[in-house]
XYZ file of C-alpha atoms in Angstrom:
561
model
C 215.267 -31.830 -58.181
C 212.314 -29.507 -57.567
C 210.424 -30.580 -60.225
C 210.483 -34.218 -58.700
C 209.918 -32.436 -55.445
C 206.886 -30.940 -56.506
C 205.355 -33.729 -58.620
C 205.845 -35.572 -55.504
C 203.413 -33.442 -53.698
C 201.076 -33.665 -56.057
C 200.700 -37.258 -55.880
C 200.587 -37.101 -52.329
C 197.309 -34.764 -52.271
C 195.844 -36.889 -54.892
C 196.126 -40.033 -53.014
C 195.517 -38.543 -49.396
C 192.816 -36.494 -50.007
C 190.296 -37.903 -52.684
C 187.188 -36.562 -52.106
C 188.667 -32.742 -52.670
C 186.508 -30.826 -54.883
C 188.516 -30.626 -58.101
C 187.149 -34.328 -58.717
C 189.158 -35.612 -61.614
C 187.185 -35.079 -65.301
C 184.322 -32.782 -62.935
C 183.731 -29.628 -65.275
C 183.493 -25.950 -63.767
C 179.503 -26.249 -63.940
C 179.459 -30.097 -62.222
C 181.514 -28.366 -59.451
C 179.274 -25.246 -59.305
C 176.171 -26.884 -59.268
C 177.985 -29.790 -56.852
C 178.671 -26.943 -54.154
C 174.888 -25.821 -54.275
C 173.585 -29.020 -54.120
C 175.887 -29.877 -51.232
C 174.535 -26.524 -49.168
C 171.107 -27.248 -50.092
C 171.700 -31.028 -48.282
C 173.425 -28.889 -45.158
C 169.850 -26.540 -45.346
C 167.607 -30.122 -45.687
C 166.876 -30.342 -41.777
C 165.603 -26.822 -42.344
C 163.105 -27.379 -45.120
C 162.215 -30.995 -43.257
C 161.452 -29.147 -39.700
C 159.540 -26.196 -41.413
C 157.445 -29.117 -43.252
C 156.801 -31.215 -39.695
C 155.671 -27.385 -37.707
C 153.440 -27.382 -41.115
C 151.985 -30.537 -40.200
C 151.409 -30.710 -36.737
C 149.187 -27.382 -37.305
C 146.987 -29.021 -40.225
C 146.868 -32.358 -37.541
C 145.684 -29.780 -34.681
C 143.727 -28.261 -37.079
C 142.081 -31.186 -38.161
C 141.480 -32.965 -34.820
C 139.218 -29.738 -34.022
C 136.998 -30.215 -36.692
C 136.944 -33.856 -36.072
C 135.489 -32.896 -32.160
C 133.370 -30.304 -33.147
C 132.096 -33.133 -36.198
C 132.538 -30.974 -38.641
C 133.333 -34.040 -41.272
C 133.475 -32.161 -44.818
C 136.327 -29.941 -43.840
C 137.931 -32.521 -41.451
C 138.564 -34.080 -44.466
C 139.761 -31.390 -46.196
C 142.528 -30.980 -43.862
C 143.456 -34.322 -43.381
C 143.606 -34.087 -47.590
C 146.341 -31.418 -47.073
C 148.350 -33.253 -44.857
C 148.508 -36.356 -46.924
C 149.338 -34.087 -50.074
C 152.307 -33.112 -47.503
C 153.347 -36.575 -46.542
C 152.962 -38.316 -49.885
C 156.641 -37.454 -51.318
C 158.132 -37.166 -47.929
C 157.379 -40.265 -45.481
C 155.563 -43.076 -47.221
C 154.587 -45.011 -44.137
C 152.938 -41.947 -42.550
C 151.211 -40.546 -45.690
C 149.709 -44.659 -46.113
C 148.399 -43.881 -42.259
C 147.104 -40.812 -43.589
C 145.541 -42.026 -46.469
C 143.595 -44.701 -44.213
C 142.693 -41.974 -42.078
C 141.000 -40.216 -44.708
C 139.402 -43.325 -45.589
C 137.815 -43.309 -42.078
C 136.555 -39.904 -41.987
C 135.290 -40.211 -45.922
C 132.968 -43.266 -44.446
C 131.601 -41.084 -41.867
C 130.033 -39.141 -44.759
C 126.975 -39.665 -47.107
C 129.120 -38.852 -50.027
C 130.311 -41.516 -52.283
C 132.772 -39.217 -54.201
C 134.658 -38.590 -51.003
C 135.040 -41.918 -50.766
C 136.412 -42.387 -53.938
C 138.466 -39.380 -53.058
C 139.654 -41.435 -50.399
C 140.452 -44.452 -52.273
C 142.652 -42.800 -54.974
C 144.241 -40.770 -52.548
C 145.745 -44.144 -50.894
C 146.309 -45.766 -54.324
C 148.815 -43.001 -54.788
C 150.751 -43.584 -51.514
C 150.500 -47.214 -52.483
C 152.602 -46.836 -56.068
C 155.137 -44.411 -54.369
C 156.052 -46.648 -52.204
C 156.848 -49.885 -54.951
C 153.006 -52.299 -53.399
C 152.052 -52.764 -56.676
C 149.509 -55.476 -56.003
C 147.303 -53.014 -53.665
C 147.399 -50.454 -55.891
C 146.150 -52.649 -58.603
C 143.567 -54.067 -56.334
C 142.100 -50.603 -55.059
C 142.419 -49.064 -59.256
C 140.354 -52.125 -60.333
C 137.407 -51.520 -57.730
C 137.046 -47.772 -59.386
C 134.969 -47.982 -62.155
C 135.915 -44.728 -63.979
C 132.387 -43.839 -64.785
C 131.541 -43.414 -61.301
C 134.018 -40.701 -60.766
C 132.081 -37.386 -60.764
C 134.772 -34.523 -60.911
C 136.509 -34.442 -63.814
C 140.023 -33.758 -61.460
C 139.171 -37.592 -59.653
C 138.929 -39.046 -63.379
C 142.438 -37.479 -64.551
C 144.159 -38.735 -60.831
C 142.700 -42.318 -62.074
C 143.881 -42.425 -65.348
C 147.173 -40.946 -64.047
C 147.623 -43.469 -61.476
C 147.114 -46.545 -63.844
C 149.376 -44.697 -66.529
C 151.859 -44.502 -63.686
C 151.193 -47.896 -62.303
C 151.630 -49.667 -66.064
C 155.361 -47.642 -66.353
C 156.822 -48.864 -62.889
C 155.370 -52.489 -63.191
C 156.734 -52.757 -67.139
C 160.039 -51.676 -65.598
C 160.239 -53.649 -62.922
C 159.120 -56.640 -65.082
C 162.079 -58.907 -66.325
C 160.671 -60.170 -69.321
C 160.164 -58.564 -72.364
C 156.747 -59.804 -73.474
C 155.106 -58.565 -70.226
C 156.947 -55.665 -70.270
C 155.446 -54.433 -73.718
C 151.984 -55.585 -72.556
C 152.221 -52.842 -69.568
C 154.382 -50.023 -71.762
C 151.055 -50.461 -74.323
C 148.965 -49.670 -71.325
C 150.865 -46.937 -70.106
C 150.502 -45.292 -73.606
C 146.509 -45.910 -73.576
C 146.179 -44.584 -70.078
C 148.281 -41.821 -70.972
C 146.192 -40.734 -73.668
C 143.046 -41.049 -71.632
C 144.922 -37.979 -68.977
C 145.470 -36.038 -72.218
C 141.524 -36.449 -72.562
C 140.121 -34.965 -69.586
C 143.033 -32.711 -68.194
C 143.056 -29.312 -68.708
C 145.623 -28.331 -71.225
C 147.146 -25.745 -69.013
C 147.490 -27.974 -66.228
C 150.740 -29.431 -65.307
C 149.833 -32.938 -65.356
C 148.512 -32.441 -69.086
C 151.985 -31.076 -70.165
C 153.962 -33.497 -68.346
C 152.029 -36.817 -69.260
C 152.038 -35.402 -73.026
C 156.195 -34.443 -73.019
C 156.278 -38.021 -71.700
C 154.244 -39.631 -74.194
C 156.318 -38.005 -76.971
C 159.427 -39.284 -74.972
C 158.380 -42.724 -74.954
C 157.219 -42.441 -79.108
C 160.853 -41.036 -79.706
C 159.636 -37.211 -80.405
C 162.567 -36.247 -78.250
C 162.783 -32.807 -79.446
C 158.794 -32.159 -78.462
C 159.220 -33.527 -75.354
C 162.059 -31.524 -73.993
C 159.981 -28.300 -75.754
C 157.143 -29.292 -73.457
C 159.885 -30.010 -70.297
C 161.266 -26.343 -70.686
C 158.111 -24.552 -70.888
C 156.678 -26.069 -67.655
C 160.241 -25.011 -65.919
C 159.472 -21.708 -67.291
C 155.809 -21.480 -65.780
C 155.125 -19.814 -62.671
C 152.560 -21.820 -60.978
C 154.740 -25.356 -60.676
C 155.386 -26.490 -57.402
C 159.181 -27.402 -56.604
C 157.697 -31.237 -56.643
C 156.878 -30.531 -60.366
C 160.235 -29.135 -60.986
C 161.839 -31.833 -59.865
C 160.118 -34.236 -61.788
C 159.813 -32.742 -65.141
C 163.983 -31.879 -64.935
C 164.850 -35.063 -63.653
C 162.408 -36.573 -66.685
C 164.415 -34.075 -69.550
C 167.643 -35.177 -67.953
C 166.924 -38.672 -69.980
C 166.237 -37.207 -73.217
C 169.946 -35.334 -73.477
C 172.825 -36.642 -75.171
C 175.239 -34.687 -73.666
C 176.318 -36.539 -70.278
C 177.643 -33.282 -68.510
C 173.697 -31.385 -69.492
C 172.204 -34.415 -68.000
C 174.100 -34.263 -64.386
C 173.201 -30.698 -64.376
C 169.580 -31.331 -64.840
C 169.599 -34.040 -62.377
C 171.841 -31.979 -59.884
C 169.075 -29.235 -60.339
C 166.598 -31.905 -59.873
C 167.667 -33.267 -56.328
C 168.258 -28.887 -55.306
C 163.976 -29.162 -56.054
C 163.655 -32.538 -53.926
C 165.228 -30.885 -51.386
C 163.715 -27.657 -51.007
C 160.339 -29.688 -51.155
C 160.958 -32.235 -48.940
C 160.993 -34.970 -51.157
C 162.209 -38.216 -50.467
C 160.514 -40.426 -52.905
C 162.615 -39.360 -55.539
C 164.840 -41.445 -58.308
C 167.774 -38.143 -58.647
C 170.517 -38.887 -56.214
C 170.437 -42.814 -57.974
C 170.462 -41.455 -61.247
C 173.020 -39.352 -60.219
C 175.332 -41.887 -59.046
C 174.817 -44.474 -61.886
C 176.256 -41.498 -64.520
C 178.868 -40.340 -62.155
C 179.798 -44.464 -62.139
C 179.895 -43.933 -65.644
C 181.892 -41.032 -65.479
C 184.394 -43.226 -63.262
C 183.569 -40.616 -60.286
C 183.476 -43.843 -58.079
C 183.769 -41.181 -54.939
C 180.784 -39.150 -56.391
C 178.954 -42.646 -57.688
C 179.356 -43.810 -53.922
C 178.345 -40.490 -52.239
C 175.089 -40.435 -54.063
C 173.984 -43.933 -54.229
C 174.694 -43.626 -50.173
C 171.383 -40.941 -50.123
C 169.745 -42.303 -52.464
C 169.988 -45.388 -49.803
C 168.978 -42.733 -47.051
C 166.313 -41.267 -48.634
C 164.611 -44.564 -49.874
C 164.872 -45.810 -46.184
C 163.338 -42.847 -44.549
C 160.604 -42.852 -47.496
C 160.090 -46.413 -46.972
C 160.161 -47.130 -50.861
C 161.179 -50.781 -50.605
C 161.549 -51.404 -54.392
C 164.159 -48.973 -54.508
C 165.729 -50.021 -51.144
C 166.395 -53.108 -52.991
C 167.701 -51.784 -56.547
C 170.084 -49.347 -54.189
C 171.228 -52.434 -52.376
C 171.822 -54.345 -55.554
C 174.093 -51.104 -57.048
C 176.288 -50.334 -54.022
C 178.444 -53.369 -53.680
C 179.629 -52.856 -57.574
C 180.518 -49.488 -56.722
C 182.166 -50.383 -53.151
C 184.397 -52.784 -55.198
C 185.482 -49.951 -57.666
C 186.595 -48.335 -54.830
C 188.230 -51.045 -53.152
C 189.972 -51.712 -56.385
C 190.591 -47.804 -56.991
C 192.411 -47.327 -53.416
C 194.453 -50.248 -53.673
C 196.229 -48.848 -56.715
C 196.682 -45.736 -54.400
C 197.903 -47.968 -52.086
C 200.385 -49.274 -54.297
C 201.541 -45.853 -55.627
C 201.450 -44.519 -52.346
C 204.506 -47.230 -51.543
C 206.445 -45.722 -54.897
C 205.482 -42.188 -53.472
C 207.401 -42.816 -50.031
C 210.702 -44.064 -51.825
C 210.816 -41.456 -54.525
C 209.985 -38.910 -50.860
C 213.018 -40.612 -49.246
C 215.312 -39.918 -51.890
C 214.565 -35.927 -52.096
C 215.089 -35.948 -48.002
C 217.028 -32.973 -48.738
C 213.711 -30.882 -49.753
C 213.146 -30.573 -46.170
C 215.442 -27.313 -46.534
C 213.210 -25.911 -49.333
C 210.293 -26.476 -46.839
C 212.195 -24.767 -43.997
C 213.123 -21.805 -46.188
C 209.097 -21.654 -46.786
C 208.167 -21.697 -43.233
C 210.526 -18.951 -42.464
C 208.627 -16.696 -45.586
C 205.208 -17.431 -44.286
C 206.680 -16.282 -40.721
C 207.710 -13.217 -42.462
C 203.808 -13.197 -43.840
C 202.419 -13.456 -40.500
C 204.726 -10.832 -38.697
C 203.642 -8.838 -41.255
C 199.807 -9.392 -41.223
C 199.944 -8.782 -37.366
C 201.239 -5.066 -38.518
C 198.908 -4.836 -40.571
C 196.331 -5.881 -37.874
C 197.809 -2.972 -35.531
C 197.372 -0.799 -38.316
C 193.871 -1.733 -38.712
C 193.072 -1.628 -34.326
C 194.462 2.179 -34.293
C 192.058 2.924 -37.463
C 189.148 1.366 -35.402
C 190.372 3.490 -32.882
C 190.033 6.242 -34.972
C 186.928 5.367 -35.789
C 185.984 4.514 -32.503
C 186.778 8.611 -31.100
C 184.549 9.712 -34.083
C 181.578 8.141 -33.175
C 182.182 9.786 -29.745
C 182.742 12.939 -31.387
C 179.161 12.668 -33.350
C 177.651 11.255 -30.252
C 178.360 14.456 -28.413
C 177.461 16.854 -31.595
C 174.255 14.800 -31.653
C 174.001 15.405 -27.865
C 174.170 19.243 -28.605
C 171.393 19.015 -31.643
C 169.143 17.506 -28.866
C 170.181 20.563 -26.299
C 169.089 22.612 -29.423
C 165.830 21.211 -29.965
C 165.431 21.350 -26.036
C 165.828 24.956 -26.604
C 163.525 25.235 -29.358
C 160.902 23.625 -27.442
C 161.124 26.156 -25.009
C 161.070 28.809 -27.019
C 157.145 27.436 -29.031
C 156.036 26.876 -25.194
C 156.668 30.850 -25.260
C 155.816 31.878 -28.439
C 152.223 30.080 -27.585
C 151.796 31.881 -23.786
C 152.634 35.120 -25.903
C 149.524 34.292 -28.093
C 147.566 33.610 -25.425
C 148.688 37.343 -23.551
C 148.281 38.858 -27.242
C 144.563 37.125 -27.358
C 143.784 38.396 -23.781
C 145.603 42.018 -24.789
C 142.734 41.966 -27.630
C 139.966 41.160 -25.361
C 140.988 44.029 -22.924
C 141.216 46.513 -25.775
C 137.746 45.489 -27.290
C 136.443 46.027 -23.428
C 137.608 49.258 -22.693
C 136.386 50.110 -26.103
C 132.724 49.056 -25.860
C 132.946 50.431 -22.070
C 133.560 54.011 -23.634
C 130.838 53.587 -26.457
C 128.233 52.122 -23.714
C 129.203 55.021 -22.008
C 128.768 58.080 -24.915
C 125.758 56.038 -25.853
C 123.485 56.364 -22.436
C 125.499 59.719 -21.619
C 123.767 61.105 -25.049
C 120.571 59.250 -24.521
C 120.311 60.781 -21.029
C 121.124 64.394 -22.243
C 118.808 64.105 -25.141
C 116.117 63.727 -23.059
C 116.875 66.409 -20.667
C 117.091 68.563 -23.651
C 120.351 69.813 -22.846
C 121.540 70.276 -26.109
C 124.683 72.667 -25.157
C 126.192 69.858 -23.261
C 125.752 67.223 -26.051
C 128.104 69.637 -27.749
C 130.514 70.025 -24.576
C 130.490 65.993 -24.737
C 131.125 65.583 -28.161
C 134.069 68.244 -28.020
C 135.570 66.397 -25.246
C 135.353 63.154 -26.960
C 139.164 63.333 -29.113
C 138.834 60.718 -32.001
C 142.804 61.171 -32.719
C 144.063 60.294 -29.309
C 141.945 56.729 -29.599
C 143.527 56.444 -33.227
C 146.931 57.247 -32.154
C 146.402 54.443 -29.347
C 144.451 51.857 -31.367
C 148.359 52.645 -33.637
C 149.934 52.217 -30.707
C 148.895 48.897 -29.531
C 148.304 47.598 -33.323
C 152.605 48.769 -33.508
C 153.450 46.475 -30.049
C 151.283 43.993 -31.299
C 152.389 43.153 -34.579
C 155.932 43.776 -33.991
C 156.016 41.077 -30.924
C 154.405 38.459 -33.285
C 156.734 39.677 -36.262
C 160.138 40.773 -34.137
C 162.332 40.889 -37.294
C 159.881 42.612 -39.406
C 161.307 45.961 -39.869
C 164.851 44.082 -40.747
C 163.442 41.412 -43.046
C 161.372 44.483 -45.029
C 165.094 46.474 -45.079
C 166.806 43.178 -46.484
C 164.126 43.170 -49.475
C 164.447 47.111 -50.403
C 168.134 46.936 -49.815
C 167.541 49.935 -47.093
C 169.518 49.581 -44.063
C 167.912 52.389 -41.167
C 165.037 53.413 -43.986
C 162.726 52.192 -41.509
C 163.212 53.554 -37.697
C 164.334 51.617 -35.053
C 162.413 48.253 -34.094
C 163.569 48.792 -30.273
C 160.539 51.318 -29.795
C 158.066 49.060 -31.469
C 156.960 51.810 -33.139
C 155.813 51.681 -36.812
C 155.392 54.327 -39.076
C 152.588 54.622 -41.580
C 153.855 53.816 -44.473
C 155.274 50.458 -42.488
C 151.328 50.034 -40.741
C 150.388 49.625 -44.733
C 152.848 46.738 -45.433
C 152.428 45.325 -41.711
C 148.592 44.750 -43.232
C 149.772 43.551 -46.384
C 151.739 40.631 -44.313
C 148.433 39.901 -41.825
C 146.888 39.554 -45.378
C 144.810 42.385 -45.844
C 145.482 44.171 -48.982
C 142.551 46.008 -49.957
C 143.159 49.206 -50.414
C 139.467 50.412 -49.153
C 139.877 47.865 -45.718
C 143.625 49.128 -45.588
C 142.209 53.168 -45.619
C 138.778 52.402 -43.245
C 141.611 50.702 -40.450
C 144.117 53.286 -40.724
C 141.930 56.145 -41.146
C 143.569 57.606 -44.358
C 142.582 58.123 -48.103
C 143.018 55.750 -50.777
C 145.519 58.004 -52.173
C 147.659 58.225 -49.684
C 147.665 54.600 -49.091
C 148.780 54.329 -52.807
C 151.726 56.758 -51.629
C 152.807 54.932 -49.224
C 153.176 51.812 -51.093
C 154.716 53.384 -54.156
C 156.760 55.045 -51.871
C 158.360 51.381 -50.034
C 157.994 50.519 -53.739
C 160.445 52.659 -55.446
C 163.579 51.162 -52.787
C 163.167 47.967 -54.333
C 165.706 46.637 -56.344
C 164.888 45.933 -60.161
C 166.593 42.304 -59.415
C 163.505 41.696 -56.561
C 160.557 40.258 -58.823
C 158.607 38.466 -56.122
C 157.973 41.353 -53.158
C 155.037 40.701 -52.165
C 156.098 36.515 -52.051
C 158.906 37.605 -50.079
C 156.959 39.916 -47.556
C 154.404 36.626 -47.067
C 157.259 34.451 -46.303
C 158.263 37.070 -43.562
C 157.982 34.890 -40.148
C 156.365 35.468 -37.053
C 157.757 34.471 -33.412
């Protein structure tokens, strides 16, 4: 009984739900590359809006240098938009094209004017006039055409124009006549294009097509996919040309699935993929598919304005709208034999009652789970304020530390003023002892040169010169004495740094760290011998610990305020 029950079920989403995405005989990649096609079409009025803001600055653009008369690159410009336009709305690019006519006959140039005319031959043939096309090709006599690039856009326009008029030809002897042209205008592009170019590869992988070197074409196909400089246009093109030239059914929906991703992330809407698409998906009795894509194709052809394909499209769809007409009356009819068997297994409703009641279960149990999850982002929520506040408190601390530079530099600027005073007082004294002497010497009073010099007491000016050198240095380096007992491993070695007092073994380091280590400058300042400066250091020396290889680094690196 519940194998009928289920079976049942699974007619019933077959029948009521038939465009689901598990579409019958679709493969894995068909479905893949199905779902990115179908949010590429959701993204199209994206790529079509980012196109139109693309062409109403070119038109603004171009209606300046149209007032200013600037001709030449008026023409330019309108050249851009029309490359724009000329695989996304055929009517307007055919406007275009006749508006570059207009501004090409304002000009002394002939070429432009051919420029002009090709330009509008090429709108033309997109859009399935034949006749005009033919009619503007046939007044271009190819020798006329300067630039080499005009002379390959000829001879790819009538190599084009021979293909779609052979195909659209019923009967076989005309059709020949125009494929033969094809092939001799093709051969004439393979003349004057530039082998790199990708009009040179793609007319020659087409010519090998058409001459059955299948293998060489799709070579050619794969190495412009491969190139960097193709536009999306190009991609487009060459895999919806290599989708032909595949056996395998499944590798040519893929390339034409990848073909119509390229048509619409270019904005192309003169394009043959979403048709091809639906005539192997009709094929592939994917009548749903066939139908979905023969439906854009009919779009796309209408907003285009290709009228050829308008009518092939319109032709196509009412085979396919009878498939399905066909198709969903034999759902119809097994929909009837679904209801019956449904009525007999009434008593499934039970089964379906016990399932409820489990997914009940589910959901009381995912709203736990939800409360779990609200008192984590609680959680969560008081550690943010947590950081918030410890961040708060770095900010306090830089606060601080700003304070404390704004005093460290109004101390430099007292020690600088400290250093001018000093220097005063000192110059006042030696002004003084100089004109005292000067004055004495000539008085001749000799005896009180002698009194003067006696009086003068070069120790007491040393010991205060030390004095004011100790106060000075150990305000700039407060942790001096402590950093220097940290290196020598000598706790209390070194006094006490509340007296700002240093002693002179510590005066010979304190230089070392202003960076004068001389040991002639170090004896001049201090007033000592060489040899006792080498004391001293040996001295500070001998507490250092055999592990300390860097101490004069590490003095260096001793800070100031």
């Amino acid at each position: 009984m519940k194998h009928f029950y289920l079976l049942s079920l699974m007619f019933y989403f077959l029948l009521m739900n038939p465009f689901s995405k598990v579409w019958g005989s679709i493969t894995p990649k068909i479905e893949k590359k199905l779902e990115e096609l179908e949010k590429e079409q959701e993204r199209r009025y994206i790529y079509d809006q980012q196109r139109d803001d693309q062409l109403k600055r070119l038109r603004e653009k171009a209606d300046n240098f149209l007032e200013t008369k600037q001709y030449q690159r008026a023409f330019q410009t309108q050249g851009q938009i029309l490359e724009l336009l000329i695989s996304y709305k055929g009517e307007e690019a055919l406007a275009q094209a006749n508006v570059l006519i207009e501004t090409a006959n304002q000009q002394d140039d002939p070429q432009l004017k051919l420029e002009a005319q090709l330009s509008k031959a090429e709108v033309l043939i997109s859009l399935g006039i034949f006749l005009e096309t033919e009619k503007i090709l046939k007044n271009i006599a190819p020798h006329t055409l300067i630039k080499r690039e005009y002379i390959v856009k000829y001879y790819t326009l009538k190599n084009r124009l021979s293909f779609d008029v052979a195909e659209y030809n019923e009967y076989e002897e005309y059709y020949w006549k125009y494929y033969e042209q094809g092939m001799i205008y093709g051969d004439s592009v393979l003349k004057y294009a530039d082998e790199d170019s990708f009009t040179y590869l793609f007319t020659k992988a087409s010519n090998f097509a058409r001459r059955g070197k299948l293998d060489s074409a799709i070579a050619i196909y794969d190495r412009i996919i491969h190139e960097d400089k193709v536009t999306l246009h190009e991609l487009a093109m060459t895999h919806a040309s290599k989708s032909w030239l595949l056996e395998d059914n499944e590798a040519r929906i893929l390339e034409l699935q990848q073909s119509a991703i390229y048509d619409i992330r270019s904005c192309t809407y003169e394009a043959i993929s979403d048709q091809a698409l639906a005539v192997l998906f009709f094929d592939r009795k994917e009548l749903e598919l066939a139908d979905h894509f023969m439906q854009m194709a009919l779009r796309n052809a209408r907003q285009y304005g290709a009228r050829q394909r308008i009518s092939q499209i319109n032709s196509f769809l009412p085979i396919i709208e009878a498939q399905i007409e066909n198709l969903h009356q034999k759902k119809e009819m097994i929909w009837f034999s679904l209801i019956v068997i449904l009525s007999i297994f009434i008593s499934s409703l039970f089964l379906q009652t016990v399932r409820l009641n489990k997914r009940n279960r589910q959901i009381q149990s995912s709203q736990k789970l939800m409360k779990k999850q609200n008192l984590e982002l609680e959680t969560n929520n008081q550690q943010i304020k947590e950081n918030q506040k410890l961040l708060n408190k770095k900010n306090e601390q830089l606060e601080e530390i700003n304070v404390q530079l704004q005093n460290a530099n109004s101390l430099r600027e007292m020690y600088v003023k400290r250093f001018f005073e000093i220097s005063a007082q000192f110059f006042e004294q030696l002004d003084y002892f100089h004109y005292t002497v000067g004055s004495l010497l000539v008085q001749k009073k000799y005896t009180k040169i002698d009194d003067l010099i006696k009086a003068f007491k070069p120790k007491k000016q040393r010991d205060l010169f030390y004095q004011n050198f100790d106060e000075l240095f150990l305000d700039l380096y407060p942790t001096f004495i402590k950093d220097l007992e940290k290196i020598t491993n000598d706790k209390g070695g070194f006094g006490s740094t509340k007296e700002k007092k240093l002693t002179p073994e510590l005066r010979v380091f304190a230089l070392m760290r202003l960076g004068i280590s001389d040991t002639d400058r170090v004896a001049n300042i201090l007033g000592l011998t060489k040899n006792t400066i080498y004391a001293y250091r040996n001295r500070i020396k001998a507490k250092i610990p055999s592990d300390v290889k860097d101490f004069e680094e590490q003095l260096m690196n001793i800070s100031s305020i």
